[in-house]
Tab-separated table of C-alpha atoms and ligand atoms in Angstrom:
chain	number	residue	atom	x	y	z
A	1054	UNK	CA	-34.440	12.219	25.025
A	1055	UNK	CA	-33.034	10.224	22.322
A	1056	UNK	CA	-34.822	8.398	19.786
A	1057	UNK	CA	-32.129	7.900	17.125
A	1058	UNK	CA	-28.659	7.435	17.397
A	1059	UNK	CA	-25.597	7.092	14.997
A	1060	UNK	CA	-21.827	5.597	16.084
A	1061	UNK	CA	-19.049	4.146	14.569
A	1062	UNK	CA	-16.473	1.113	15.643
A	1063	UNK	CA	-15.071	0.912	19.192
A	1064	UNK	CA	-11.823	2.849	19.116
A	1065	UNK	CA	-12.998	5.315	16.502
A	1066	UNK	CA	-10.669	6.541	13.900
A	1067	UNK	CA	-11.013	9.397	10.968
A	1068	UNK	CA	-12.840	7.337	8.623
A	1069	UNK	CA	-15.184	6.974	11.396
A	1070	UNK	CA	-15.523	10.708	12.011
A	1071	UNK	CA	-15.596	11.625	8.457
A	1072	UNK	CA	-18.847	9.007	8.147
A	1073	UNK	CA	-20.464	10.552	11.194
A	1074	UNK	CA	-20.327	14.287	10.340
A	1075	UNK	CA	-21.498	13.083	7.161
A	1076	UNK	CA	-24.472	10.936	9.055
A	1077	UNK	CA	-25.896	13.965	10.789
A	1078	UNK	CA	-25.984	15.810	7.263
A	1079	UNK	CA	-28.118	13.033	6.139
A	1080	UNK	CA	-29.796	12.361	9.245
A	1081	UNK	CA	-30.130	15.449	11.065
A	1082	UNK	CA	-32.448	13.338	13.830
A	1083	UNK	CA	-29.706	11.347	15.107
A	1084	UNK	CA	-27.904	12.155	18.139
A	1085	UNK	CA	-24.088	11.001	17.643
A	1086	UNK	CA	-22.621	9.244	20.364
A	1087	UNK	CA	-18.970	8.856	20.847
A	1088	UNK	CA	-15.975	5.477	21.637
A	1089	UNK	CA	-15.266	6.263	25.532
A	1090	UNK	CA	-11.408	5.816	23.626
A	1091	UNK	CA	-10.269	7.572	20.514
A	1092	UNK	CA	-7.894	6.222	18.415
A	1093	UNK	CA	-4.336	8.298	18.724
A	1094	UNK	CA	-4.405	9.415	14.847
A	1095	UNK	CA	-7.832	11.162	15.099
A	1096	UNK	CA	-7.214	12.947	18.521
A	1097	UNK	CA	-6.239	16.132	16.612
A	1098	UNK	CA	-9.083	16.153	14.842
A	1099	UNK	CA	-11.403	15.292	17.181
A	1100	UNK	CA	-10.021	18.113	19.689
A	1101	UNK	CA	-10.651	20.965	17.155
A	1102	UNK	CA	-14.058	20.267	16.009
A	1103	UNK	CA	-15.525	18.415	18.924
A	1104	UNK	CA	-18.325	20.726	19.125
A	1105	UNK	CA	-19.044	20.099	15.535
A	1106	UNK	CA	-20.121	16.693	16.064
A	1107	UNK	CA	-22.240	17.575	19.152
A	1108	UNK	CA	-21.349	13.764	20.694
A	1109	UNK	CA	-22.996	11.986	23.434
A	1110	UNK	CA	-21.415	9.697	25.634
A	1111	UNK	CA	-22.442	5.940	25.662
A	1112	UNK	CA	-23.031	5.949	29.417
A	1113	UNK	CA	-25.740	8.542	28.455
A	1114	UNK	CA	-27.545	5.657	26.888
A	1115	UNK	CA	-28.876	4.398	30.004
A	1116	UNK	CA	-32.617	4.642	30.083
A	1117	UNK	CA	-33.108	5.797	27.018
A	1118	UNK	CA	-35.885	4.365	24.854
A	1119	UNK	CA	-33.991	3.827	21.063
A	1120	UNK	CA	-35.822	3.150	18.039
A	1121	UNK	CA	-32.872	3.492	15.078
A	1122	UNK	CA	-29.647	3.102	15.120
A	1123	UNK	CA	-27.016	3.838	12.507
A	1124	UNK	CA	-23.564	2.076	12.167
A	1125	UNK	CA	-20.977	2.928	10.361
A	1126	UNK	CA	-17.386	1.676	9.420
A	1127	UNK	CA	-18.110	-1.523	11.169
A	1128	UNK	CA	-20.303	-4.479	10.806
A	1129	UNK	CA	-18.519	-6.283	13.848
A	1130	UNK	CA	-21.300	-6.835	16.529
A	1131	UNK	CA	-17.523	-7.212	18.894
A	1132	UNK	CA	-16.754	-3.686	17.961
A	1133	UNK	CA	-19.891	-1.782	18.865
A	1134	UNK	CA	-20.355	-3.845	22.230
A	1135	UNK	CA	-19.478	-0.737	24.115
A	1136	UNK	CA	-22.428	1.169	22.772
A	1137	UNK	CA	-25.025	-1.626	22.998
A	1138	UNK	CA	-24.567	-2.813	26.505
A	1139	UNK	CA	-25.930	0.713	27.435
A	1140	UNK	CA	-29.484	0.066	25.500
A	1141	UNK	CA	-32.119	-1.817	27.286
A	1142	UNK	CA	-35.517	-2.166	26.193
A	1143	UNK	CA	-37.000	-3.158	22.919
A	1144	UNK	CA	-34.608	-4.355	20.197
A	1145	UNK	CA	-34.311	-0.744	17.970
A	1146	UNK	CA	-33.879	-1.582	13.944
A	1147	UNK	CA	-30.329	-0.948	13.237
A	1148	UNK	CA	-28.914	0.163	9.946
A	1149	UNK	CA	-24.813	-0.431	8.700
A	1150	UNK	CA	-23.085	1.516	6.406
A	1151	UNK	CA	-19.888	-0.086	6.132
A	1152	UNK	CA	-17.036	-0.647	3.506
A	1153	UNK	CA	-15.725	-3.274	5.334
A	1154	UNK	CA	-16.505	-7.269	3.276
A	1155	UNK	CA	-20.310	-7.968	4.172
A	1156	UNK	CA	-18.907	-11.692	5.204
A	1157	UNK	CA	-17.179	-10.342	8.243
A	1158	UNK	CA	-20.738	-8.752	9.169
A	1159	UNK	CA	-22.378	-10.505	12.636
A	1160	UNK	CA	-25.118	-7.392	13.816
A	1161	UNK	CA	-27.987	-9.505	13.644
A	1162	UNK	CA	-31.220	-8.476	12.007
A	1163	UNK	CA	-29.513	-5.127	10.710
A	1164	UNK	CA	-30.162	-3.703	7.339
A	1165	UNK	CA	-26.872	-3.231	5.496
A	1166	UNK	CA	-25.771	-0.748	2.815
A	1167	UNK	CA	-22.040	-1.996	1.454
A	1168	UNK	CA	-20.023	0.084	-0.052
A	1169	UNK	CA	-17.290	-0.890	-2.190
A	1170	UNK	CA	-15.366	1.911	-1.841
A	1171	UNK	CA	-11.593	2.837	-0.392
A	1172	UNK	CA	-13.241	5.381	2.428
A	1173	UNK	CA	-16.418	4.646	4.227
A	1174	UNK	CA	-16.833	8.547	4.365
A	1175	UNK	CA	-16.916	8.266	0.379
A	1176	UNK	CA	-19.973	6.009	0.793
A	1177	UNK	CA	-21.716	8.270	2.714
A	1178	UNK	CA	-20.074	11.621	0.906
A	1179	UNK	CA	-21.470	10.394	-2.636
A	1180	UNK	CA	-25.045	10.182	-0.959
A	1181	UNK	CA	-25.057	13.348	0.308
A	1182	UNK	CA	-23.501	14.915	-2.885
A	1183	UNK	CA	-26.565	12.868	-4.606
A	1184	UNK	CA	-29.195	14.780	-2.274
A	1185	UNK	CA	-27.431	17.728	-3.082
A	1186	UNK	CA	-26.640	18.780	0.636
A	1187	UNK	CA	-24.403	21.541	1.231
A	1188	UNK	CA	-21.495	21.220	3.748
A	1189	UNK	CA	-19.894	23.488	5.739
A	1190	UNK	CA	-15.956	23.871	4.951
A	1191	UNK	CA	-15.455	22.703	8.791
A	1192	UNK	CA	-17.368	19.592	7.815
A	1193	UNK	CA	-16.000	19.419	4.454
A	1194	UNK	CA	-12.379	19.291	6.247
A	1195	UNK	CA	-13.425	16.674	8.426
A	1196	UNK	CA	-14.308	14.405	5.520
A	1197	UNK	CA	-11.697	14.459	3.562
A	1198	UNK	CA	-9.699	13.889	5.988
A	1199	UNK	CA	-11.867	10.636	6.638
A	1200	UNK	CA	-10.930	9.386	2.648
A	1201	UNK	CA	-7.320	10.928	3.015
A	1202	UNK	CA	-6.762	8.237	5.593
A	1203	UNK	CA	-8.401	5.354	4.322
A	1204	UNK	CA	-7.050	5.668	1.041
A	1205	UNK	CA	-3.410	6.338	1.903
A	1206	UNK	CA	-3.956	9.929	0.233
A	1207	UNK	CA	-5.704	7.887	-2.983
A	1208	UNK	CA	-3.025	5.860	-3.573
A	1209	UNK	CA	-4.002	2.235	-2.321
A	1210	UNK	CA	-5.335	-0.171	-3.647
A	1211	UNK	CA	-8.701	0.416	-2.321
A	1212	UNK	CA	-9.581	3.256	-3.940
A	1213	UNK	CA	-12.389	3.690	-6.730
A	1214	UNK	CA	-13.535	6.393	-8.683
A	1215	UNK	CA	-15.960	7.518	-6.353
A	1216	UNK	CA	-13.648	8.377	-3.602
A	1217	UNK	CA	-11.286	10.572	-6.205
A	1218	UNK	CA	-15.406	12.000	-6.976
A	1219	UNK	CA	-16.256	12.517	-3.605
A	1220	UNK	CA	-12.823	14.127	-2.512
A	1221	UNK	CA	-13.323	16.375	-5.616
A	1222	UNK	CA	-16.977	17.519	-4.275
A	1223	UNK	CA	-15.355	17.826	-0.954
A	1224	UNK	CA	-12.862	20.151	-2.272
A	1225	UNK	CA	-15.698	22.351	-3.675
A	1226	UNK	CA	-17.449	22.209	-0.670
A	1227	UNK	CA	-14.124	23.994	0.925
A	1228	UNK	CA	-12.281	21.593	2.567
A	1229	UNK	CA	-9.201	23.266	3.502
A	1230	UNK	CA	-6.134	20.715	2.181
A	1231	UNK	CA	-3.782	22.081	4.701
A	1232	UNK	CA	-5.804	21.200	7.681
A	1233	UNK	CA	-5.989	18.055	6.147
A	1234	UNK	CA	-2.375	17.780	6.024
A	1235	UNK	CA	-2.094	18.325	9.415
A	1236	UNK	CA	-4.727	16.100	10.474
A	1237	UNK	CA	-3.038	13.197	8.860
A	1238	UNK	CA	0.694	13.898	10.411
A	1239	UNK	CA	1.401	10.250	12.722
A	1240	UNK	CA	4.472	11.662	14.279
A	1241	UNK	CA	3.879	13.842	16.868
A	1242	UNK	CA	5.130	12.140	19.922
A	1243	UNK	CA	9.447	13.011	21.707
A	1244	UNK	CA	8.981	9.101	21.878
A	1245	UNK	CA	8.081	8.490	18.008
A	1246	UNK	CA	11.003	10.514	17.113
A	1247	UNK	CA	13.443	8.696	18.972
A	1248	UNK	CA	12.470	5.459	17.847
A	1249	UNK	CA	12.656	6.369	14.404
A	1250	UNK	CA	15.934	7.678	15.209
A	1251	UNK	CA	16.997	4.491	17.011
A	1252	UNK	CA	15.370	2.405	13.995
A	1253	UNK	CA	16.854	4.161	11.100
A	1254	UNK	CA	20.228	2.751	12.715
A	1255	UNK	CA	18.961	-0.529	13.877
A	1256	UNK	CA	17.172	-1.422	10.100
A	1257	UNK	CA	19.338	-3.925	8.071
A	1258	UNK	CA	18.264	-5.080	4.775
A	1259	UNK	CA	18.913	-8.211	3.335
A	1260	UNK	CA	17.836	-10.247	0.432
A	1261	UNK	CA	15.374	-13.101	1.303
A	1262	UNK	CA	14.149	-15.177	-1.521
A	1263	UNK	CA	15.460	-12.692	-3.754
A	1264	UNK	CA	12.963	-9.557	-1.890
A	1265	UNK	CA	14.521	-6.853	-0.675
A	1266	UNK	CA	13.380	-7.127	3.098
A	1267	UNK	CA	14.740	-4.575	6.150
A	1268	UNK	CA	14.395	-6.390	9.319
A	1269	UNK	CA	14.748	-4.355	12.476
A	1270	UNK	CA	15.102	-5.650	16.339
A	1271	UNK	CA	14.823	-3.155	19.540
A	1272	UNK	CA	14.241	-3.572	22.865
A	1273	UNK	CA	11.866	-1.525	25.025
A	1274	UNK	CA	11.484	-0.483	28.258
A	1275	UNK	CA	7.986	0.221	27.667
A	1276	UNK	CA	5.242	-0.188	25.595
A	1277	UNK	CA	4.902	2.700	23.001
A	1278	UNK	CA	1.825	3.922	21.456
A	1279	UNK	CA	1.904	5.157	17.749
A	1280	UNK	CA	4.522	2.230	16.054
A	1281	UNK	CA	2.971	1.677	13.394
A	1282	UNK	CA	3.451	5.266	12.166
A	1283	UNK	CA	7.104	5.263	13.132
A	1284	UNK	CA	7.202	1.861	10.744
A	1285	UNK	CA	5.413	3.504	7.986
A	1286	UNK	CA	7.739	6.574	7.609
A	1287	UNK	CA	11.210	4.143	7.678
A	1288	UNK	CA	8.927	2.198	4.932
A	1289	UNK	CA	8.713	4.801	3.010
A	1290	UNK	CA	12.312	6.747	2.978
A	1291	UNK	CA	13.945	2.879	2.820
A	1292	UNK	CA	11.622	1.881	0.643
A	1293	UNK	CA	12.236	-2.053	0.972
A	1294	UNK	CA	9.806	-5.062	-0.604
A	1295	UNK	CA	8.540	-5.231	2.955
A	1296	UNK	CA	9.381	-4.012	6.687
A	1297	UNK	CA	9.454	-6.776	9.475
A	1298	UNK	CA	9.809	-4.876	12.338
A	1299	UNK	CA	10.495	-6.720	16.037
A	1300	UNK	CA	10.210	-4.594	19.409
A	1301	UNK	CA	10.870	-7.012	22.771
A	1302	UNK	CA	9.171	-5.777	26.152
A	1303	UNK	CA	11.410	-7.473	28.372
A	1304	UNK	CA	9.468	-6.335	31.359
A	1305	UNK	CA	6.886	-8.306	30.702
A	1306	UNK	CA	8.400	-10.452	27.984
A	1307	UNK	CA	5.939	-9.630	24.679
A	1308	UNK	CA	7.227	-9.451	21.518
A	1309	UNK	CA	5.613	-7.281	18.924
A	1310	UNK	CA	6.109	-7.804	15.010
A	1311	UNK	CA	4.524	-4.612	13.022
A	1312	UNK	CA	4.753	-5.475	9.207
A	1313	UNK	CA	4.332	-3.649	5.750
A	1314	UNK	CA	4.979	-4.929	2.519
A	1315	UNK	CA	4.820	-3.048	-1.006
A	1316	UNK	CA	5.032	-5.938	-3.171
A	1317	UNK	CA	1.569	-8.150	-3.789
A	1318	UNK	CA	3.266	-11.191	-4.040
A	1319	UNK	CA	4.565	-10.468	-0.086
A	1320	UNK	CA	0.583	-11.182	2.204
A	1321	UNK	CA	1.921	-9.929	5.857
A	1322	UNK	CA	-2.058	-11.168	6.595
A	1323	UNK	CA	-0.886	-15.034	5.392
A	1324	UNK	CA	3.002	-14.744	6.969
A	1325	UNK	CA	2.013	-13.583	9.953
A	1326	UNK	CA	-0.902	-15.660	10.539
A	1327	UNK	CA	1.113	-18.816	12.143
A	1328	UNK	CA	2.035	-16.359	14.995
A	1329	UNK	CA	-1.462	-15.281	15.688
A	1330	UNK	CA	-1.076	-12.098	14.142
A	1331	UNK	CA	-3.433	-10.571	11.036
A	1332	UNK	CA	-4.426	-7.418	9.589
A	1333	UNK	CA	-4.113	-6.483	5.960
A	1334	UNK	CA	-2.001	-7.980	2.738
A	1335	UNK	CA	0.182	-5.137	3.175
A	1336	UNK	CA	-0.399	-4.467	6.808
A	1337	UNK	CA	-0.296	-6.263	9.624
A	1338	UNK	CA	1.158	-7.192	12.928
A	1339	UNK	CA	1.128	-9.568	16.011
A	1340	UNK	CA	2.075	-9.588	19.606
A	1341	UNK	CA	2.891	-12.567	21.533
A	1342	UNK	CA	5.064	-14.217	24.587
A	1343	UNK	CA	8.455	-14.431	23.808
A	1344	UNK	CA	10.785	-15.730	26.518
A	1345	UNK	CA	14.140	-14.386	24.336
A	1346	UNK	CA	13.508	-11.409	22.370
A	1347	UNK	CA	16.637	-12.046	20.518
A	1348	UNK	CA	15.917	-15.176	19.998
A	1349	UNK	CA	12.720	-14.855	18.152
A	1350	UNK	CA	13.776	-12.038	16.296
A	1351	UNK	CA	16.319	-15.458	14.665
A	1352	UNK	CA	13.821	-17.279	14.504
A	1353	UNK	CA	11.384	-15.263	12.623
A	1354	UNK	CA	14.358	-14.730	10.108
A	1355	UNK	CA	14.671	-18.337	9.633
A	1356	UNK	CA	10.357	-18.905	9.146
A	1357	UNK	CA	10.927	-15.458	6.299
A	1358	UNK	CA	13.581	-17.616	4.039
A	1359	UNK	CA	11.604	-20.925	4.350
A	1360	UNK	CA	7.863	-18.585	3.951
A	1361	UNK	CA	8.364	-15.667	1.506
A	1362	UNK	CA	7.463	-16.477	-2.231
A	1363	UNK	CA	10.330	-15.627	-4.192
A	1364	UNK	CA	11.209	-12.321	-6.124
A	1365	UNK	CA	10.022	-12.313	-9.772
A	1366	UNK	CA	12.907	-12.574	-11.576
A	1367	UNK	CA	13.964	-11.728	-15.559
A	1368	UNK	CA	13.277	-15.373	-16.660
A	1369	UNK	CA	9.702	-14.796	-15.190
A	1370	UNK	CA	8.931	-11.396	-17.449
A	1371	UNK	CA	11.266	-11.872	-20.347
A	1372	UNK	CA	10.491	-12.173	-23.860
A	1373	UNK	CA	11.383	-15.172	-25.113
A	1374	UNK	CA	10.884	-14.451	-28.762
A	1375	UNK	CA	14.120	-11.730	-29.279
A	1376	UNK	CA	14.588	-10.408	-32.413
A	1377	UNK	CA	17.986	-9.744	-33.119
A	1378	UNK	CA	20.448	-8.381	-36.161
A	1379	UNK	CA	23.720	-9.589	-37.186
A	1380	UNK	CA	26.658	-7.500	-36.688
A	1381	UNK	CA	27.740	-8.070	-40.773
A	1382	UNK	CA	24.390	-6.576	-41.966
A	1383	UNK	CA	23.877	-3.281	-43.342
A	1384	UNK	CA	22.113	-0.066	-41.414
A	1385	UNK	CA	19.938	-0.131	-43.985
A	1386	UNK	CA	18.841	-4.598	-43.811
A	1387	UNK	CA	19.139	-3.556	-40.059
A	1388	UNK	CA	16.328	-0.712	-40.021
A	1389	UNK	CA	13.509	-2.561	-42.546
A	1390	UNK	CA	13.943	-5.493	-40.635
A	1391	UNK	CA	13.536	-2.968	-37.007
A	1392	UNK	CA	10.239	-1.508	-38.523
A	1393	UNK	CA	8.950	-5.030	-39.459
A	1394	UNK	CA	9.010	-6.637	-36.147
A	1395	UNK	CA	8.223	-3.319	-34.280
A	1396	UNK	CA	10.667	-2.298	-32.307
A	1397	UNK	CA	12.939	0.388	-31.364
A	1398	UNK	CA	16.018	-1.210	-30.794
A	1399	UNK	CA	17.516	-4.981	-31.090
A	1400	UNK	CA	20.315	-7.197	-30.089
A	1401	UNK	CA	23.387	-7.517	-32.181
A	1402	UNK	CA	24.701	-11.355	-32.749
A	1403	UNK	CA	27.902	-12.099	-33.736
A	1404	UNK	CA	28.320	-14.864	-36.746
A	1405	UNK	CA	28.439	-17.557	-33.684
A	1406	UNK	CA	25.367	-16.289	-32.326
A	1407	UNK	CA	27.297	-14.518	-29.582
A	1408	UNK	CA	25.618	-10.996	-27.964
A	1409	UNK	CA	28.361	-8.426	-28.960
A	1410	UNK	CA	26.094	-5.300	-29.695
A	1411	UNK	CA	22.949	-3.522	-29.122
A	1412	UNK	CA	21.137	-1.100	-32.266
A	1413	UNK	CA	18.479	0.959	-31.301
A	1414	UNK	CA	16.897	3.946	-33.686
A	1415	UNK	CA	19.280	6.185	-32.533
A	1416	UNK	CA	21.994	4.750	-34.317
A	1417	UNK	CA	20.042	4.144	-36.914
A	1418	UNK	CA	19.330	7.837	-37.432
A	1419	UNK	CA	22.834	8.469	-37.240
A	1420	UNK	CA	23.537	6.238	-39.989
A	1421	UNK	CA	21.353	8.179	-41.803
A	1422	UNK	CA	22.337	11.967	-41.263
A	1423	UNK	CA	26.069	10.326	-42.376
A	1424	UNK	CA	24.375	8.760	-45.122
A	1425	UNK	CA	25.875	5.841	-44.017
A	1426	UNK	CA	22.783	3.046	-44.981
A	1427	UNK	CA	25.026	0.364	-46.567
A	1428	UNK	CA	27.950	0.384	-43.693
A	1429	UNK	CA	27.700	-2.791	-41.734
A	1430	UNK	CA	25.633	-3.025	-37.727
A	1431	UNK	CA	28.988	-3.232	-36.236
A	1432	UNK	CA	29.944	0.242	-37.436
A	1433	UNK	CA	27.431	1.945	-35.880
A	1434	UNK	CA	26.108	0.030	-32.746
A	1435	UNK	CA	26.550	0.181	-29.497
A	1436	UNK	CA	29.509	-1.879	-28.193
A	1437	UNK	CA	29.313	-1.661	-24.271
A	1438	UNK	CA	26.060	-3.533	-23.798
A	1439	UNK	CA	24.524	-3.845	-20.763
A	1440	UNK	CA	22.970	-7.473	-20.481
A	1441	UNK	CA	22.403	-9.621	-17.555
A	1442	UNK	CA	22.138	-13.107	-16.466
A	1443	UNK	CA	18.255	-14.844	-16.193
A	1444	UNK	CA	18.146	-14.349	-12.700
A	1445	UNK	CA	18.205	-11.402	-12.270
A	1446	UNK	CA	15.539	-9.325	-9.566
A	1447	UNK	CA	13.021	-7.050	-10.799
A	1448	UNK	CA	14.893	-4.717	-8.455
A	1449	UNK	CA	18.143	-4.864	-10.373
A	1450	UNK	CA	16.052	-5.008	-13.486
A	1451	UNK	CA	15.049	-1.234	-12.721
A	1452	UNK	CA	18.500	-0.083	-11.366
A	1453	UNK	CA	20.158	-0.974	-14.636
A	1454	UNK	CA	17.149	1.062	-16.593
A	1455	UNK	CA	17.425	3.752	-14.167
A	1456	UNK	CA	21.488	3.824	-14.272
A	1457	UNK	CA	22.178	2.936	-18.096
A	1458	UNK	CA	18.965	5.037	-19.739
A	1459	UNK	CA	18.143	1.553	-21.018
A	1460	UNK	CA	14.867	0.543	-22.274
A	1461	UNK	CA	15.917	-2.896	-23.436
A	1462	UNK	CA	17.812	-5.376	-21.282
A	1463	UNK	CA	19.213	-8.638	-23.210
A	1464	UNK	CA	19.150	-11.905	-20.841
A	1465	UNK	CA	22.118	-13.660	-21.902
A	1466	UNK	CA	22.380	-17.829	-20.215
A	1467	UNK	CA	25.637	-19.996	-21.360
A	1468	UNK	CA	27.033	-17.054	-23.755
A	1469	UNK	CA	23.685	-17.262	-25.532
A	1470	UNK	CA	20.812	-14.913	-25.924
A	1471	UNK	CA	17.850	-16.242	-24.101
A	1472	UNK	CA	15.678	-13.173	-23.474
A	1473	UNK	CA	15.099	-9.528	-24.048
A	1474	UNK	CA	12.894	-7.544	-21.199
A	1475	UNK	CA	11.567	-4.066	-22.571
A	1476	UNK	CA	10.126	-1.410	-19.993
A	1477	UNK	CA	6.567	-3.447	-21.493
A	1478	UNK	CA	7.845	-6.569	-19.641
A	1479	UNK	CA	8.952	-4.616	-16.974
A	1480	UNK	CA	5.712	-2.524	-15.942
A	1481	UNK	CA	3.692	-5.879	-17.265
A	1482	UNK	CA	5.794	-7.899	-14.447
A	1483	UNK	CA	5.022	-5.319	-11.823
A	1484	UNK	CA	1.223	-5.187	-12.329
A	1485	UNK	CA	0.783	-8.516	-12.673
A	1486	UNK	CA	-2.158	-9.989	-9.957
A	1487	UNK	CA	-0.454	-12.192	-7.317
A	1488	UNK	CA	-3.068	-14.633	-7.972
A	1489	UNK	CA	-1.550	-15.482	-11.429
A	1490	UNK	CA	1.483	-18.001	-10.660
A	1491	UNK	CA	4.480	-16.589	-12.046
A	1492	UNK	CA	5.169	-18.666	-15.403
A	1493	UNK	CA	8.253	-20.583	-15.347
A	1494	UNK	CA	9.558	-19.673	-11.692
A	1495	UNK	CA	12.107	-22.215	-10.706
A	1496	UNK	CA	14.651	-22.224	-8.007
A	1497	UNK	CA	16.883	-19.886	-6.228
B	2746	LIG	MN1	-12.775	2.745	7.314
């Protein structure tokens, strides 16, 4: 007989598993009950420690009498239907722990605990670790692997100290790293392979709005499970601004747009929106009728030049403010005036005002070990400077770093100086919220 049950969303994924071994820890009188479907990236996991979780069935519902229910990684009423319309009788007090935004929450008359965190599983981890339970490295394993793939390993966005605390604890516990590993592997399928094959060929990039964008288009004879995976890995060895990828169904004419973007400024959630699609800023997707594959797959290249904001460019991080030497002074002018403004290298002018040189310390220091302090900038600087013109892409910005050792790139407009961007301006321009409007973007 149960009294108490626990579940997660519809579907249920890893995050979801990693809350409910975690729920049973916690709540050792609930009865877990299982999706009737599991989602493809947690079959692995759910195969090997099935018997861990001890899950009942929703259809095993029927004519039991519930009193409490726990949710977790879901506070969509749509997304535990499947459980519910098993549960007659009296309504049973329900309780959510989610991570998902409480707005998006329509279980009504539930008692909700949010949590702000990248992983649900963290939520419920750093409760246990509170209560000082004691896991099993089974369970431990299953956990992390819940945070692992919530968190994109700890690396998006979403993630807050207490999901690097509650991996940590995990860790302890003896979560074993390499299961982990394995649990988190997306390509496992003959038919993932060959359409990452067929995509790493099919994948052209091109420069829209100044992004660095791979667009791909491939027809299908079928529908494939596990895309999105296949889309993440060409993501991550192309390594684009974002991914549009287009499959066509010509069967039964669907077309299918999976999307992943890497830049904050690029909201797949916003672009794709128009075409009924959704999903994250930098994840999302939509499927809809297309009578010509080919045809939308143009057309959705025309709506990505007239939609995507543009690429911040050097005008938009550069200093305006450059300090700069002139090529007649001395080594010695040249390093005071260096140390006064704080900084480790400057442009060198020519009497017309004319770029013609760059000094940084190093040549400075040269000067010095030659005793050299009174011969003139030109002497010692360097002639070949690398500058560029204003509108130049933050991607280009980094190649020329990368390729020249630079640290200092002069922005030269009409023959004249205009701008210097350091690696400061640089890493300032990449974290900068999306929210702020870039200052002084114009047109291109
Ligand atoms: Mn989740």
């Amino acid at each position: 007989m149960f009294v108490n049950i626990a579940f997660g969303h519809t579907n249920m994924d890893l995050d979801c598993l990693g809350s409910l071994i975690l729920v049973k820890k916690l709540f050792p009188d609930y009865v877990l009950v299982r999706s009737r479907l599991i989602h493809p990236a947690a079959y692995t996991l759910y195969n090997l420690f099935e018997s861990h979780f001890g899950f009942a069935e929703p259809v095993d519902l029927e004519g039991e009498t519930i009193e409490n229910i726990i949710v977790v990684d879901t506070s969509s009423s749509a997304r535990i239907k499947e459980y519910l319309e098993h549960i007659r009788g009296p309504h049973p007090n329900i309780t959510i722990y989610d991570h998902h935004p409480a707005e998006h929450c329509d279980i009504l008359g539930a008692r909700r605990v949010g949590f702000p965190w990248g992983a649900n599983t963290s939520g419920l981890g750093g409760l246990a670790r509170e209560r000082g339970i004691r896991l099993e490295s089974e369970e431990a394993t299953i956990a992390l692997t819940g945070i692992y793939a919530d968190t994109g390993c700890l690396i998006y966005e979403n993630v807050k100290p207490l999901d690097l605390e509650v991996a940590a604890w995990l860790l302890d516990m003896g979560a074993s790293l390499k299961l982990v590993k394995s649990f988190l592997e997306t390509i496992k399928e003959d038919d993932q392979i060959q359409i990452l094959n067929r995509l790493l060929l099919a994948a052209q990039p091109s420069s829209i709005q100044g992004n660095e964008i791979l667009l791909s288009y491939l027809e299908l004879d079928r529908q494939v499970s596990g895309l999105a995976a296949v889309i993440e890995k060409i993501t991550d060895v192309k390594n684009p601004d974002a991914y549009f990828a287009v499959f066509f169904i010509p069967k039964n004419n669907t077309a299918l747009v999976i999307a992943r973007s890497r830049r904050s400024r690029i909201d797949l959630h916003e672009i794709l929106a128009p075409y009924g699609g959704g999903g994250h800023q930098s994840a999302a997707s939509a499927k809809l009728n297309a009578g010509d594959g080919r045809l939308f797959y143009d057309e959705l290249r025309e709506y990505l030049e007239r939609s995507l904001a543009p690429a911040l460019r050097a005008r938009d991080i550069m200093s305006r403010e450059v300090f700069s030497v002139n090529e007649n002074q001395s080594l010695l002018e040249a390093s005071k005036y260096m140390e006064q403004v704080n900084h480790t290298g400057l442009p060198v002018l020519d009497n017309e005002g004319k770029l013609n040189g760059f000094l940084s310390l190093r040549e400075i220091m040269k000067g010095r070990k030659n005793s050299q302090m009174s011969s003139p900038v030109r002497a010692y600087m360097i002639r070949n400077v690398i500058s560029a013109p204003p509108g130049i892409t933050m991607r280009e910005i980094e190649r020329l770093f990368f390729r020249h050792h630079i640290g200092h790139l002069p922005i030269v407009e009409n023959n004249a100086l205009a701008g210097i961007v350091s690696r400061g301006d640089y890493l300032r321009g990449r974290m900068r919220p999306p929210s702020v409007p870039a200052a002084g973007t114009t047109e291109e």
